[in-house]
């Protein structure tokens, strides 16, 4: 597979966050294995039941695309755009940029998120989805930072649990950049 790495981008001047150089933290191979493993588990759990994936934009687009390809149950996808972060810190206030599709009522909803950090975003979203009275709600996240929790949330499928570090790559950004890196980097 040919894809962009930090090495390819090393001549460029935007390879730092808050003055600190990026260093590799998680290899794409481990990410891919984790995605496949979650996909298998989800497929076993839902079987022939139809899954309505709700992908949380922007960060989860890459994970959702890969995860969907590893699920064998019938599934559809819709998108919700939430915003709470500025730079490397959450503002604590979650804003819904578009509405959750009404079509999720009476469906098995699987919320797909890039990372659960304080849990504020996921707690907010679960409550919003509940209002549509789906048949069930489950949560899948690629990364989990349990040490940062401020709000309890039940996460059903976790790719990788990480330390309290701000990460970029595999869909996760810093001020809009670095989403294209297949590996995960930290400062
Ligand atoms: P929470 O509400 O759980 O604190 O944060 C949820 C959102 O904040 C995530 O969906 C993600 O978009 C963003 N976020 C949290 N931690 C990180 C991180 O380490 N890196 C990046 N790029 N975004 C993060
Ligand atoms: Mg997110």
Short mmCIF file of N, CA and C and ligand atoms in Angstrom, two decimals:
data_model
loop_
_atom_site.label_atom_id
_atom_site.label_comp_id
_atom_site.label_asym_id
_atom_site.label_seq_id
_atom_site.Cartn_x
_atom_site.Cartn_y
_atom_site.Cartn_z
N UNK A 1 0.85 -1.20 0.00
CA UNK A 1 0.00 0.00 0.00
C UNK A 1 0.89 1.25 0.00
N UNK A 2 0.60 2.17 -0.87
CA UNK A 2 1.38 3.41 -0.89
C UNK A 2 0.54 4.50 -0.26
N UNK A 3 1.04 5.09 0.80
CA UNK A 3 0.31 6.20 1.40
C UNK A 3 1.29 7.15 2.06
N UNK A 4 0.80 8.32 2.36
CA UNK A 4 1.67 9.39 2.85
C UNK A 4 2.15 9.11 4.28
N UNK A 5 3.40 9.40 4.56
CA UNK A 5 3.93 9.26 5.93
C UNK A 5 4.50 10.61 6.35
N UNK A 6 4.82 10.69 7.62
CA UNK A 6 5.42 11.93 8.13
C UNK A 6 6.76 12.18 7.44
N UNK A 7 7.47 11.08 7.12
CA UNK A 7 8.75 11.19 6.42
C UNK A 7 8.58 11.93 5.10
N UNK A 8 7.50 11.56 4.35
CA UNK A 8 7.26 12.20 3.05
C UNK A 8 7.04 13.70 3.21
N UNK A 9 6.53 14.07 4.37
CA UNK A 9 6.15 15.47 4.57
C UNK A 9 7.22 16.25 5.33
N UNK A 10 8.42 15.61 5.52
CA UNK A 10 9.38 16.19 6.46
C UNK A 10 9.97 17.53 6.03
N UNK A 11 9.92 17.81 4.71
CA UNK A 11 10.47 19.09 4.25
C UNK A 11 9.50 20.24 4.56
N UNK A 12 8.32 19.90 5.00
CA UNK A 12 7.30 20.94 5.14
C UNK A 12 7.33 21.56 6.53
N UNK A 13 6.84 22.77 6.62
CA UNK A 13 7.03 23.53 7.86
C UNK A 13 5.89 23.36 8.86
N UNK A 14 4.85 22.60 8.50
CA UNK A 14 3.68 22.53 9.40
C UNK A 14 3.69 21.29 10.27
N UNK A 15 4.88 20.67 10.44
CA UNK A 15 4.93 19.42 11.18
C UNK A 15 5.11 19.56 12.68
N UNK A 16 4.51 20.57 13.25
CA UNK A 16 4.62 20.72 14.70
C UNK A 16 3.29 21.20 15.25
N UNK A 17 3.09 20.89 16.53
CA UNK A 17 1.91 21.36 17.24
C UNK A 17 2.41 22.17 18.42
N UNK A 18 1.98 23.40 18.49
CA UNK A 18 2.39 24.29 19.57
C UNK A 18 3.91 24.27 19.77
N UNK A 19 4.63 24.34 18.65
CA UNK A 19 6.10 24.42 18.69
C UNK A 19 6.81 23.10 18.93
N UNK A 20 6.06 22.01 19.17
CA UNK A 20 6.72 20.72 19.41
C UNK A 20 6.60 19.84 18.17
N UNK A 21 7.72 19.18 17.81
CA UNK A 21 7.69 18.31 16.63
C UNK A 21 6.80 17.09 16.88
N UNK A 22 6.21 16.60 15.81
CA UNK A 22 5.38 15.40 15.94
C UNK A 22 6.25 14.15 16.03
N UNK A 23 5.86 13.19 16.83
CA UNK A 23 6.55 11.89 16.80
C UNK A 23 5.51 10.78 16.69
N UNK A 24 5.96 9.69 16.04
CA UNK A 24 5.03 8.59 15.76
C UNK A 24 4.66 7.88 17.05
N UNK A 25 3.39 7.57 17.20
CA UNK A 25 2.90 6.96 18.44
C UNK A 25 2.27 5.59 18.17
N UNK A 26 1.46 5.49 17.11
CA UNK A 26 0.80 4.20 16.80
C UNK A 26 0.92 3.92 15.30
N UNK A 27 1.35 2.71 14.98
CA UNK A 27 1.53 2.32 13.59
C UNK A 27 0.20 1.98 12.92
N UNK A 28 0.11 2.28 11.63
CA UNK A 28 -1.13 2.01 10.89
C UNK A 28 -1.49 0.52 10.88
N UNK A 29 -0.47 -0.34 11.00
CA UNK A 29 -0.74 -1.79 10.99
C UNK A 29 -1.59 -2.16 12.21
N UNK A 30 -1.23 -1.61 13.34
CA UNK A 30 -1.97 -1.89 14.57
C UNK A 30 -3.40 -1.32 14.48
N UNK A 31 -3.51 -0.14 13.87
CA UNK A 31 -4.83 0.47 13.68
C UNK A 31 -5.69 -0.45 12.82
N UNK A 32 -5.13 -0.89 11.70
CA UNK A 32 -5.89 -1.74 10.78
C UNK A 32 -6.32 -3.05 11.45
N UNK A 33 -5.43 -3.65 12.22
CA UNK A 33 -5.79 -4.89 12.92
C UNK A 33 -6.93 -4.65 13.91
N UNK A 34 -6.87 -3.52 14.60
CA UNK A 34 -7.92 -3.21 15.58
C UNK A 34 -9.26 -2.99 14.89
N UNK A 35 -9.22 -2.32 13.73
CA UNK A 35 -10.47 -2.06 12.99
C UNK A 35 -11.08 -3.39 12.54
N UNK A 36 -10.25 -4.28 12.03
CA UNK A 36 -10.75 -5.59 11.57
C UNK A 36 -11.36 -6.35 12.74
N UNK A 37 -10.70 -6.28 13.88
CA UNK A 37 -11.18 -7.01 15.05
C UNK A 37 -12.54 -6.45 15.54
N UNK A 38 -12.69 -5.14 15.56
CA UNK A 38 -13.99 -4.55 15.94
C UNK A 38 -15.06 -4.95 14.92
N UNK A 39 -14.68 -4.90 13.64
CA UNK A 39 -15.62 -5.24 12.57
C UNK A 39 -16.16 -6.66 12.72
N UNK A 40 -15.25 -7.58 13.05
CA UNK A 40 -15.67 -8.99 13.25
C UNK A 40 -16.63 -9.09 14.42
N UNK A 41 -16.30 -8.41 15.52
CA UNK A 41 -17.12 -8.47 16.74
C UNK A 41 -18.52 -7.89 16.45
N UNK A 42 -18.56 -6.74 15.77
CA UNK A 42 -19.84 -6.10 15.44
C UNK A 42 -20.67 -7.04 14.56
N UNK A 43 -20.03 -7.66 13.58
CA UNK A 43 -20.73 -8.56 12.67
C UNK A 43 -21.32 -9.75 13.42
N UNK A 44 -20.55 -10.26 14.40
CA UNK A 44 -21.06 -11.38 15.22
C UNK A 44 -22.24 -10.92 16.06
N UNK A 45 -22.12 -9.74 16.67
CA UNK A 45 -23.16 -9.26 17.59
C UNK A 45 -24.47 -8.94 16.88
N UNK A 46 -24.40 -8.33 15.70
CA UNK A 46 -25.62 -7.91 15.00
C UNK A 46 -26.15 -9.00 14.05
N UNK A 47 -25.26 -9.87 13.60
CA UNK A 47 -25.69 -10.93 12.67
C UNK A 47 -26.36 -10.36 11.44
N UNK A 48 -27.63 -10.75 11.23
CA UNK A 48 -28.35 -10.29 10.03
C UNK A 48 -29.18 -9.04 10.28
N UNK A 49 -29.10 -8.54 11.52
CA UNK A 49 -29.83 -7.29 11.84
C UNK A 49 -29.20 -6.13 11.08
N UNK A 50 -30.00 -5.21 10.61
CA UNK A 50 -29.46 -4.05 9.90
C UNK A 50 -28.93 -3.00 10.87
N UNK A 51 -27.72 -2.51 10.59
CA UNK A 51 -27.08 -1.50 11.44
C UNK A 51 -27.19 -0.14 10.76
N UNK A 52 -27.56 0.89 11.55
CA UNK A 52 -27.53 2.26 11.04
C UNK A 52 -26.35 2.96 11.68
N UNK A 53 -25.26 3.03 10.95
CA UNK A 53 -24.05 3.70 11.46
C UNK A 53 -24.29 5.21 11.44
N UNK A 54 -23.95 5.86 12.55
CA UNK A 54 -23.98 7.33 12.59
C UNK A 54 -22.54 7.77 12.81
N UNK A 55 -21.94 8.28 11.74
CA UNK A 55 -20.52 8.67 11.79
C UNK A 55 -20.39 10.12 12.25
N UNK A 56 -19.56 10.31 13.27
CA UNK A 56 -19.38 11.66 13.81
C UNK A 56 -18.26 12.38 13.05
N UNK A 57 -18.65 13.38 12.27
CA UNK A 57 -17.68 14.15 11.48
C UNK A 57 -17.02 15.22 12.35
N UNK A 58 -15.83 15.70 12.05
CA UNK A 58 -15.11 15.25 10.88
C UNK A 58 -14.22 14.03 11.17
N UNK A 59 -13.78 13.93 12.42
CA UNK A 59 -12.70 13.00 12.76
C UNK A 59 -12.91 11.55 12.42
N UNK A 60 -14.17 11.06 12.48
CA UNK A 60 -14.40 9.61 12.36
C UNK A 60 -14.58 9.13 10.92
N UNK A 61 -14.42 10.04 9.94
CA UNK A 61 -14.73 9.62 8.56
C UNK A 61 -13.86 8.46 8.09
N UNK A 62 -12.59 8.47 8.46
CA UNK A 62 -11.67 7.44 7.98
C UNK A 62 -11.94 6.11 8.68
N UNK A 63 -12.11 6.17 9.98
CA UNK A 63 -12.43 4.97 10.77
C UNK A 63 -13.75 4.37 10.29
N UNK A 64 -14.76 5.21 10.08
CA UNK A 64 -16.07 4.70 9.66
C UNK A 64 -15.98 4.01 8.30
N UNK A 65 -15.19 4.58 7.40
CA UNK A 65 -15.04 3.99 6.06
C UNK A 65 -14.38 2.62 6.15
N UNK A 66 -13.33 2.52 6.96
CA UNK A 66 -12.62 1.24 7.10
C UNK A 66 -13.48 0.24 7.87
N UNK A 67 -14.12 0.73 8.93
CA UNK A 67 -14.93 -0.17 9.77
C UNK A 67 -16.07 -0.78 8.96
N UNK A 68 -16.74 0.08 8.17
CA UNK A 68 -17.88 -0.37 7.38
C UNK A 68 -17.48 -1.51 6.44
N UNK A 69 -16.26 -1.41 5.89
CA UNK A 69 -15.78 -2.45 4.96
C UNK A 69 -15.45 -3.75 5.67
N UNK A 70 -15.35 -3.71 7.01
CA UNK A 70 -15.04 -4.95 7.73
C UNK A 70 -16.28 -5.54 8.42
N UNK A 71 -17.44 -4.91 8.19
CA UNK A 71 -18.70 -5.42 8.77
C UNK A 71 -19.44 -6.22 7.71
N UNK A 72 -19.89 -7.42 8.11
CA UNK A 72 -20.62 -8.25 7.14
C UNK A 72 -22.14 -8.15 7.30
N UNK A 73 -22.61 -7.54 8.40
CA UNK A 73 -24.06 -7.35 8.59
C UNK A 73 -24.53 -6.28 7.61
N UNK A 74 -25.84 -6.28 7.25
CA UNK A 74 -26.31 -5.19 6.39
C UNK A 74 -26.17 -3.86 7.13
N UNK A 75 -25.64 -2.84 6.46
CA UNK A 75 -25.55 -1.55 7.16
C UNK A 75 -25.69 -0.37 6.24
N UNK A 76 -26.22 0.71 6.84
CA UNK A 76 -26.34 1.99 6.14
C UNK A 76 -25.55 2.99 6.96
N UNK A 77 -25.30 4.17 6.38
CA UNK A 77 -24.51 5.17 7.12
C UNK A 77 -25.11 6.56 6.94
N UNK A 78 -25.08 7.33 8.03
CA UNK A 78 -25.41 8.75 7.94
C UNK A 78 -24.38 9.51 8.79
N UNK A 79 -24.41 10.82 8.69
CA UNK A 79 -23.34 11.62 9.28
C UNK A 79 -23.90 12.74 10.15
N UNK A 80 -23.18 13.00 11.24
CA UNK A 80 -23.53 14.14 12.08
C UNK A 80 -22.25 14.93 12.31
N UNK A 81 -22.37 16.23 12.26
CA UNK A 81 -21.18 17.05 12.48
C UNK A 81 -21.30 17.76 13.81
N UNK A 82 -20.37 17.48 14.70
CA UNK A 82 -20.36 18.11 16.02
C UNK A 82 -19.07 18.88 16.15
N UNK A 83 -19.09 19.87 17.01
CA UNK A 83 -17.88 20.64 17.19
C UNK A 83 -17.75 21.05 18.65
N UNK A 84 -16.59 20.78 19.25
CA UNK A 84 -16.37 21.20 20.64
C UNK A 84 -14.93 21.60 20.86
N UNK A 85 -14.05 21.25 19.92
CA UNK A 85 -12.62 21.48 20.12
C UNK A 85 -12.11 22.75 19.47
N UNK A 86 -11.19 23.42 20.15
CA UNK A 86 -10.43 24.51 19.54
C UNK A 86 -8.98 24.23 19.85
N UNK A 87 -8.13 24.04 18.84
CA UNK A 87 -6.73 23.68 19.07
C UNK A 87 -6.67 22.31 19.72
N UNK A 88 -5.99 22.21 20.88
CA UNK A 88 -5.87 20.89 21.52
C UNK A 88 -6.77 20.76 22.74
N UNK A 89 -7.65 21.71 22.97
CA UNK A 89 -8.51 21.65 24.16
C UNK A 89 -10.00 21.70 23.81
N UNK A 90 -10.80 20.92 24.55
CA UNK A 90 -12.24 20.96 24.34
C UNK A 90 -12.79 22.24 24.98
N UNK A 91 -13.80 22.82 24.32
CA UNK A 91 -14.41 24.01 24.89
C UNK A 91 -15.45 23.60 25.94
N UNK A 92 -15.78 22.29 25.97
CA UNK A 92 -16.78 21.79 26.92
C UNK A 92 -18.21 21.99 26.42
N UNK A 93 -18.38 22.82 25.40
CA UNK A 93 -19.72 23.06 24.84
C UNK A 93 -19.82 22.37 23.50
N UNK A 94 -20.79 21.47 23.38
CA UNK A 94 -20.92 20.72 22.13
C UNK A 94 -21.96 21.42 21.25
N UNK A 95 -21.63 21.57 20.00
CA UNK A 95 -22.51 22.22 19.04
C UNK A 95 -22.82 21.21 17.95
N UNK A 96 -24.11 21.11 17.58
CA UNK A 96 -24.49 20.19 16.52
C UNK A 96 -24.60 21.01 15.24
N UNK A 97 -23.75 20.74 14.27
CA UNK A 97 -23.70 21.55 13.06
C UNK A 97 -24.83 21.16 12.10
N UNK A 98 -25.20 19.88 12.07
CA UNK A 98 -26.41 19.49 11.31
C UNK A 98 -27.28 18.60 12.19
N UNK A 99 -28.53 18.40 11.80
CA UNK A 99 -29.44 17.60 12.62
C UNK A 99 -29.20 16.12 12.42
N UNK A 100 -29.53 15.33 13.46
CA UNK A 100 -29.45 13.88 13.33
C UNK A 100 -30.59 13.45 12.42
N UNK A 101 -30.34 12.60 11.42
CA UNK A 101 -31.43 12.19 10.52
C UNK A 101 -32.57 11.49 11.27
N UNK A 102 -33.83 11.90 11.00
CA UNK A 102 -35.01 11.30 11.65
C UNK A 102 -35.11 9.81 11.33
N UNK A 103 -34.51 9.44 10.21
CA UNK A 103 -34.58 8.03 9.76
C UNK A 103 -33.96 7.06 10.76
N UNK A 104 -33.30 7.57 11.80
CA UNK A 104 -32.69 6.67 12.78
C UNK A 104 -33.69 6.12 13.79
N UNK A 105 -34.91 6.68 13.81
CA UNK A 105 -35.88 6.16 14.76
C UNK A 105 -36.23 4.73 14.35
N UNK A 106 -36.38 3.89 15.39
CA UNK A 106 -36.71 2.48 15.15
C UNK A 106 -35.60 1.69 14.44
N UNK A 107 -34.36 2.18 14.54
CA UNK A 107 -33.22 1.48 13.93
C UNK A 107 -32.22 1.07 15.01
N UNK A 108 -31.33 0.12 14.65
CA UNK A 108 -30.21 -0.21 15.54
C UNK A 108 -29.07 0.75 15.21
N UNK A 109 -28.91 1.77 16.04
CA UNK A 109 -27.93 2.83 15.75
C UNK A 109 -26.57 2.48 16.35
N UNK A 110 -25.55 2.57 15.52
CA UNK A 110 -24.18 2.39 15.99
C UNK A 110 -23.44 3.71 15.75
N UNK A 111 -23.18 4.44 16.84
CA UNK A 111 -22.45 5.70 16.73
C UNK A 111 -20.97 5.39 16.54
N UNK A 112 -20.37 5.97 15.51
CA UNK A 112 -18.95 5.71 15.23
C UNK A 112 -18.16 7.01 15.41
N UNK A 113 -17.24 6.96 16.38
CA UNK A 113 -16.50 8.16 16.79
C UNK A 113 -15.00 7.91 16.63
N UNK A 114 -14.23 8.98 16.43
CA UNK A 114 -12.77 8.80 16.32
C UNK A 114 -12.14 8.55 17.68
N UNK A 115 -12.53 9.37 18.67
CA UNK A 115 -11.90 9.24 19.99
C UNK A 115 -12.86 9.72 21.08
N UNK A 116 -12.92 8.98 22.17
CA UNK A 116 -13.70 9.43 23.33
C UNK A 116 -12.68 9.91 24.36
N UNK A 117 -12.82 11.18 24.71
CA UNK A 117 -11.83 11.85 25.58
C UNK A 117 -12.50 12.17 26.91
N UNK A 118 -13.04 13.37 27.08
CA UNK A 118 -13.76 13.69 28.31
C UNK A 118 -15.10 12.93 28.38
N UNK A 119 -15.63 12.56 27.22
CA UNK A 119 -16.92 11.88 27.16
C UNK A 119 -18.08 12.85 27.00
N UNK A 120 -17.78 14.15 27.04
CA UNK A 120 -18.85 15.17 26.97
C UNK A 120 -19.60 15.07 25.64
N UNK A 121 -18.84 14.96 24.54
CA UNK A 121 -19.46 14.89 23.21
C UNK A 121 -20.35 13.66 23.08
N UNK A 122 -19.82 12.51 23.50
CA UNK A 122 -20.57 11.25 23.33
C UNK A 122 -21.82 11.23 24.21
N UNK A 123 -21.69 11.75 25.43
CA UNK A 123 -22.83 11.81 26.33
C UNK A 123 -23.95 12.67 25.72
N UNK A 124 -23.56 13.79 25.16
CA UNK A 124 -24.50 14.71 24.49
C UNK A 124 -25.17 14.00 23.31
N UNK A 125 -24.36 13.35 22.48
CA UNK A 125 -24.89 12.72 21.27
C UNK A 125 -25.82 11.55 21.59
N UNK A 126 -25.44 10.73 22.57
CA UNK A 126 -26.30 9.60 22.95
C UNK A 126 -27.68 10.12 23.37
N UNK A 127 -27.69 11.18 24.18
CA UNK A 127 -28.97 11.75 24.62
C UNK A 127 -29.80 12.28 23.46
N UNK A 128 -29.13 12.89 22.48
CA UNK A 128 -29.85 13.40 21.30
C UNK A 128 -30.43 12.23 20.47
N UNK A 129 -29.64 11.18 20.30
CA UNK A 129 -30.10 10.03 19.50
C UNK A 129 -31.27 9.33 20.20
N UNK A 130 -31.20 9.26 21.54
CA UNK A 130 -32.29 8.61 22.31
C UNK A 130 -33.63 9.26 22.05
N UNK A 131 -33.62 10.57 21.80
CA UNK A 131 -34.88 11.30 21.55
C UNK A 131 -35.60 10.76 20.31
N UNK A 132 -34.84 10.15 19.39
CA UNK A 132 -35.45 9.62 18.17
C UNK A 132 -35.99 8.20 18.35
N UNK A 133 -35.88 7.69 19.56
CA UNK A 133 -36.37 6.36 19.91
C UNK A 133 -35.89 5.25 18.97
N UNK A 134 -34.58 5.09 18.87
CA UNK A 134 -34.06 3.97 18.07
C UNK A 134 -34.30 2.64 18.78
N UNK A 135 -34.18 1.52 18.05
CA UNK A 135 -34.36 0.20 18.67
C UNK A 135 -33.23 -0.06 19.65
N UNK A 136 -32.02 0.37 19.30
CA UNK A 136 -30.88 0.22 20.21
C UNK A 136 -29.84 1.27 19.85
N UNK A 137 -28.97 1.57 20.83
CA UNK A 137 -27.85 2.49 20.56
C UNK A 137 -26.58 1.83 21.09
N UNK A 138 -25.56 1.74 20.24
CA UNK A 138 -24.24 1.30 20.69
C UNK A 138 -23.21 2.29 20.18
N UNK A 139 -22.03 2.23 20.81
CA UNK A 139 -20.97 3.19 20.47
C UNK A 139 -19.69 2.42 20.11
N UNK A 140 -19.09 2.81 18.98
CA UNK A 140 -17.77 2.28 18.61
C UNK A 140 -16.81 3.45 18.48
N UNK A 141 -15.66 3.35 19.12
CA UNK A 141 -14.66 4.41 18.98
C UNK A 141 -13.32 3.80 18.60
N UNK A 142 -12.58 4.49 17.74
CA UNK A 142 -11.25 3.98 17.36
C UNK A 142 -10.29 4.11 18.53
N UNK A 143 -10.31 5.26 19.19
CA UNK A 143 -9.40 5.48 20.32
C UNK A 143 -10.20 5.87 21.56
N UNK A 144 -9.67 5.46 22.70
CA UNK A 144 -10.30 5.80 23.97
C UNK A 144 -9.24 6.34 24.92
N UNK A 145 -9.56 7.47 25.56
CA UNK A 145 -8.65 8.06 26.56
C UNK A 145 -9.36 8.07 27.91
N UNK A 146 -9.50 6.90 28.57
CA UNK A 146 -10.33 6.81 29.78
C UNK A 146 -9.85 7.70 30.93
N UNK A 147 -8.55 8.00 30.97
CA UNK A 147 -8.02 8.81 32.09
C UNK A 147 -8.53 10.25 32.05
N UNK A 148 -9.11 10.66 30.93
CA UNK A 148 -9.57 12.05 30.78
C UNK A 148 -11.07 12.22 31.04
N UNK A 149 -11.77 11.14 31.37
CA UNK A 149 -13.24 11.21 31.47
C UNK A 149 -13.74 12.22 32.50
N UNK A 150 -14.72 13.02 32.06
CA UNK A 150 -15.43 13.91 32.98
C UNK A 150 -16.87 13.45 33.09
N UNK A 151 -17.30 12.70 32.08
CA UNK A 151 -18.69 12.30 31.94
C UNK A 151 -18.68 10.80 31.68
N UNK A 152 -19.44 10.01 32.44
CA UNK A 152 -19.44 8.57 32.20
C UNK A 152 -20.16 8.24 30.90
N UNK A 153 -19.52 7.46 30.04
CA UNK A 153 -20.22 6.95 28.86
C UNK A 153 -19.88 5.48 28.68
N UNK A 154 -20.88 4.70 28.28
CA UNK A 154 -20.61 3.29 28.01
C UNK A 154 -20.18 3.16 26.55
N UNK A 155 -18.96 2.66 26.34
CA UNK A 155 -18.46 2.46 24.98
C UNK A 155 -18.44 0.95 24.71
N UNK A 156 -19.16 0.52 23.66
CA UNK A 156 -19.31 -0.91 23.40
C UNK A 156 -18.12 -1.51 22.66
N UNK A 157 -17.54 -0.74 21.73
CA UNK A 157 -16.42 -1.26 20.93
C UNK A 157 -15.30 -0.24 20.94
N UNK A 158 -14.12 -0.68 21.40
CA UNK A 158 -12.96 0.22 21.49
C UNK A 158 -11.82 -0.36 20.65
N UNK A 159 -11.28 0.46 19.74
CA UNK A 159 -10.13 0.03 18.94
C UNK A 159 -8.89 -0.06 19.81
N UNK A 160 -8.40 1.09 20.27
CA UNK A 160 -7.19 1.13 21.08
C UNK A 160 -7.36 2.13 22.23
N UNK A 161 -6.95 1.70 23.42
CA UNK A 161 -6.98 2.60 24.58
C UNK A 161 -5.62 3.30 24.65
N UNK A 162 -5.64 4.61 24.80
CA UNK A 162 -4.37 5.36 24.80
C UNK A 162 -4.22 6.19 26.07
N UNK A 163 -2.98 6.67 26.27
CA UNK A 163 -2.69 7.53 27.43
C UNK A 163 -3.24 8.93 27.18
N UNK A 164 -3.06 9.79 28.15
CA UNK A 164 -3.52 11.17 28.02
C UNK A 164 -2.55 11.95 27.13
N UNK A 165 -2.73 11.79 25.81
CA UNK A 165 -1.90 12.49 24.84
C UNK A 165 -2.81 13.04 23.77
N UNK A 166 -2.46 14.20 23.21
CA UNK A 166 -3.21 14.73 22.08
C UNK A 166 -2.64 14.10 20.82
N UNK A 167 -3.49 13.40 20.06
CA UNK A 167 -3.00 12.67 18.89
C UNK A 167 -3.57 13.24 17.58
N UNK A 168 -2.82 13.01 16.51
CA UNK A 168 -3.30 13.37 15.16
C UNK A 168 -3.00 12.23 14.21
N UNK A 169 -3.69 12.23 13.06
CA UNK A 169 -3.54 11.19 12.05
C UNK A 169 -4.78 10.32 12.01
N UNK A 170 -4.89 9.51 10.95
CA UNK A 170 -6.03 8.61 10.76
C UNK A 170 -7.37 9.35 11.01
N UNK A 171 -7.49 10.50 10.40
CA UNK A 171 -8.73 11.26 10.50
C UNK A 171 -8.73 12.34 11.56
N UNK A 172 -7.84 12.21 12.56
CA UNK A 172 -7.82 13.20 13.66
C UNK A 172 -6.90 14.36 13.29
N UNK A 173 -7.35 15.56 13.62
CA UNK A 173 -6.64 16.75 13.15
C UNK A 173 -6.10 17.61 14.29
N UNK A 174 -5.26 18.55 13.88
CA UNK A 174 -4.95 19.70 14.73
C UNK A 174 -5.22 20.91 13.85
N UNK A 175 -6.20 21.70 14.22
CA UNK A 175 -6.64 22.84 13.40
C UNK A 175 -6.80 22.48 11.92
N UNK A 176 -7.40 21.33 11.68
CA UNK A 176 -7.74 20.94 10.30
C UNK A 176 -6.67 20.12 9.59
N UNK A 177 -5.45 20.10 10.12
CA UNK A 177 -4.37 19.39 9.43
C UNK A 177 -4.09 18.01 10.01
N UNK A 178 -3.31 17.24 9.28
CA UNK A 178 -2.78 15.91 9.66
C UNK A 178 -3.77 14.75 9.55
N UNK A 179 -4.99 15.00 9.12
CA UNK A 179 -5.97 13.90 9.02
C UNK A 179 -5.51 12.84 8.04
N UNK A 180 -4.70 13.24 7.06
CA UNK A 180 -4.27 12.33 6.00
C UNK A 180 -3.17 11.35 6.41
N UNK A 181 -2.59 11.51 7.60
CA UNK A 181 -1.53 10.58 8.01
C UNK A 181 -2.13 9.23 8.40
N UNK A 182 -1.65 8.13 7.82
CA UNK A 182 -2.21 6.80 8.16
C UNK A 182 -1.81 6.33 9.55
N UNK A 183 -0.65 6.81 10.06
CA UNK A 183 -0.21 6.45 11.42
C UNK A 183 -0.66 7.55 12.38
N UNK A 184 -0.55 7.25 13.66
CA UNK A 184 -0.91 8.26 14.68
C UNK A 184 0.35 8.91 15.23
N UNK A 185 0.28 10.22 15.37
CA UNK A 185 1.42 11.00 15.88
C UNK A 185 0.97 11.80 17.09
N UNK A 186 1.95 12.12 17.93
CA UNK A 186 1.67 12.98 19.07
C UNK A 186 2.79 14.00 19.17
N UNK A 187 2.65 15.01 20.06
CA UNK A 187 3.72 16.03 20.11
C UNK A 187 4.69 15.73 21.23
P1 LIG B 1 -14.71 14.70 24.25
O1 LIG B 1 -16.02 15.41 24.19
O2 LIG B 1 -14.82 13.23 24.57
O3 LIG B 1 -13.75 15.38 25.19
O4 LIG B 1 -14.00 14.85 22.86
C1 LIG B 1 -14.53 14.38 21.74
C2 LIG B 1 -13.90 14.93 20.49
O5 LIG B 1 -12.77 15.75 20.71
C3 LIG B 1 -13.39 13.80 19.66
O6 LIG B 1 -14.41 13.28 18.89
C4 LIG B 1 -12.32 14.46 18.85
O7 LIG B 1 -12.89 15.03 17.70
C5 LIG B 1 -11.76 15.51 19.75
N1 LIG B 1 -10.54 15.00 20.43
C6 LIG B 1 -10.44 14.49 21.68
N2 LIG B 1 -9.18 14.09 21.94
C7 LIG B 1 -8.48 14.34 20.81
C8 LIG B 1 -7.12 14.11 20.43
O8 LIG B 1 -6.26 13.59 21.16
N3 LIG B 1 -6.78 14.51 19.16
C9 LIG B 1 -7.65 15.09 18.30
N4 LIG B 1 -7.20 15.43 17.13
N5 LIG B 1 -8.95 15.29 18.63
C10 LIG B 1 -9.34 14.92 19.87
MG1 LIG B 2 -14.75 13.25 16.99
#
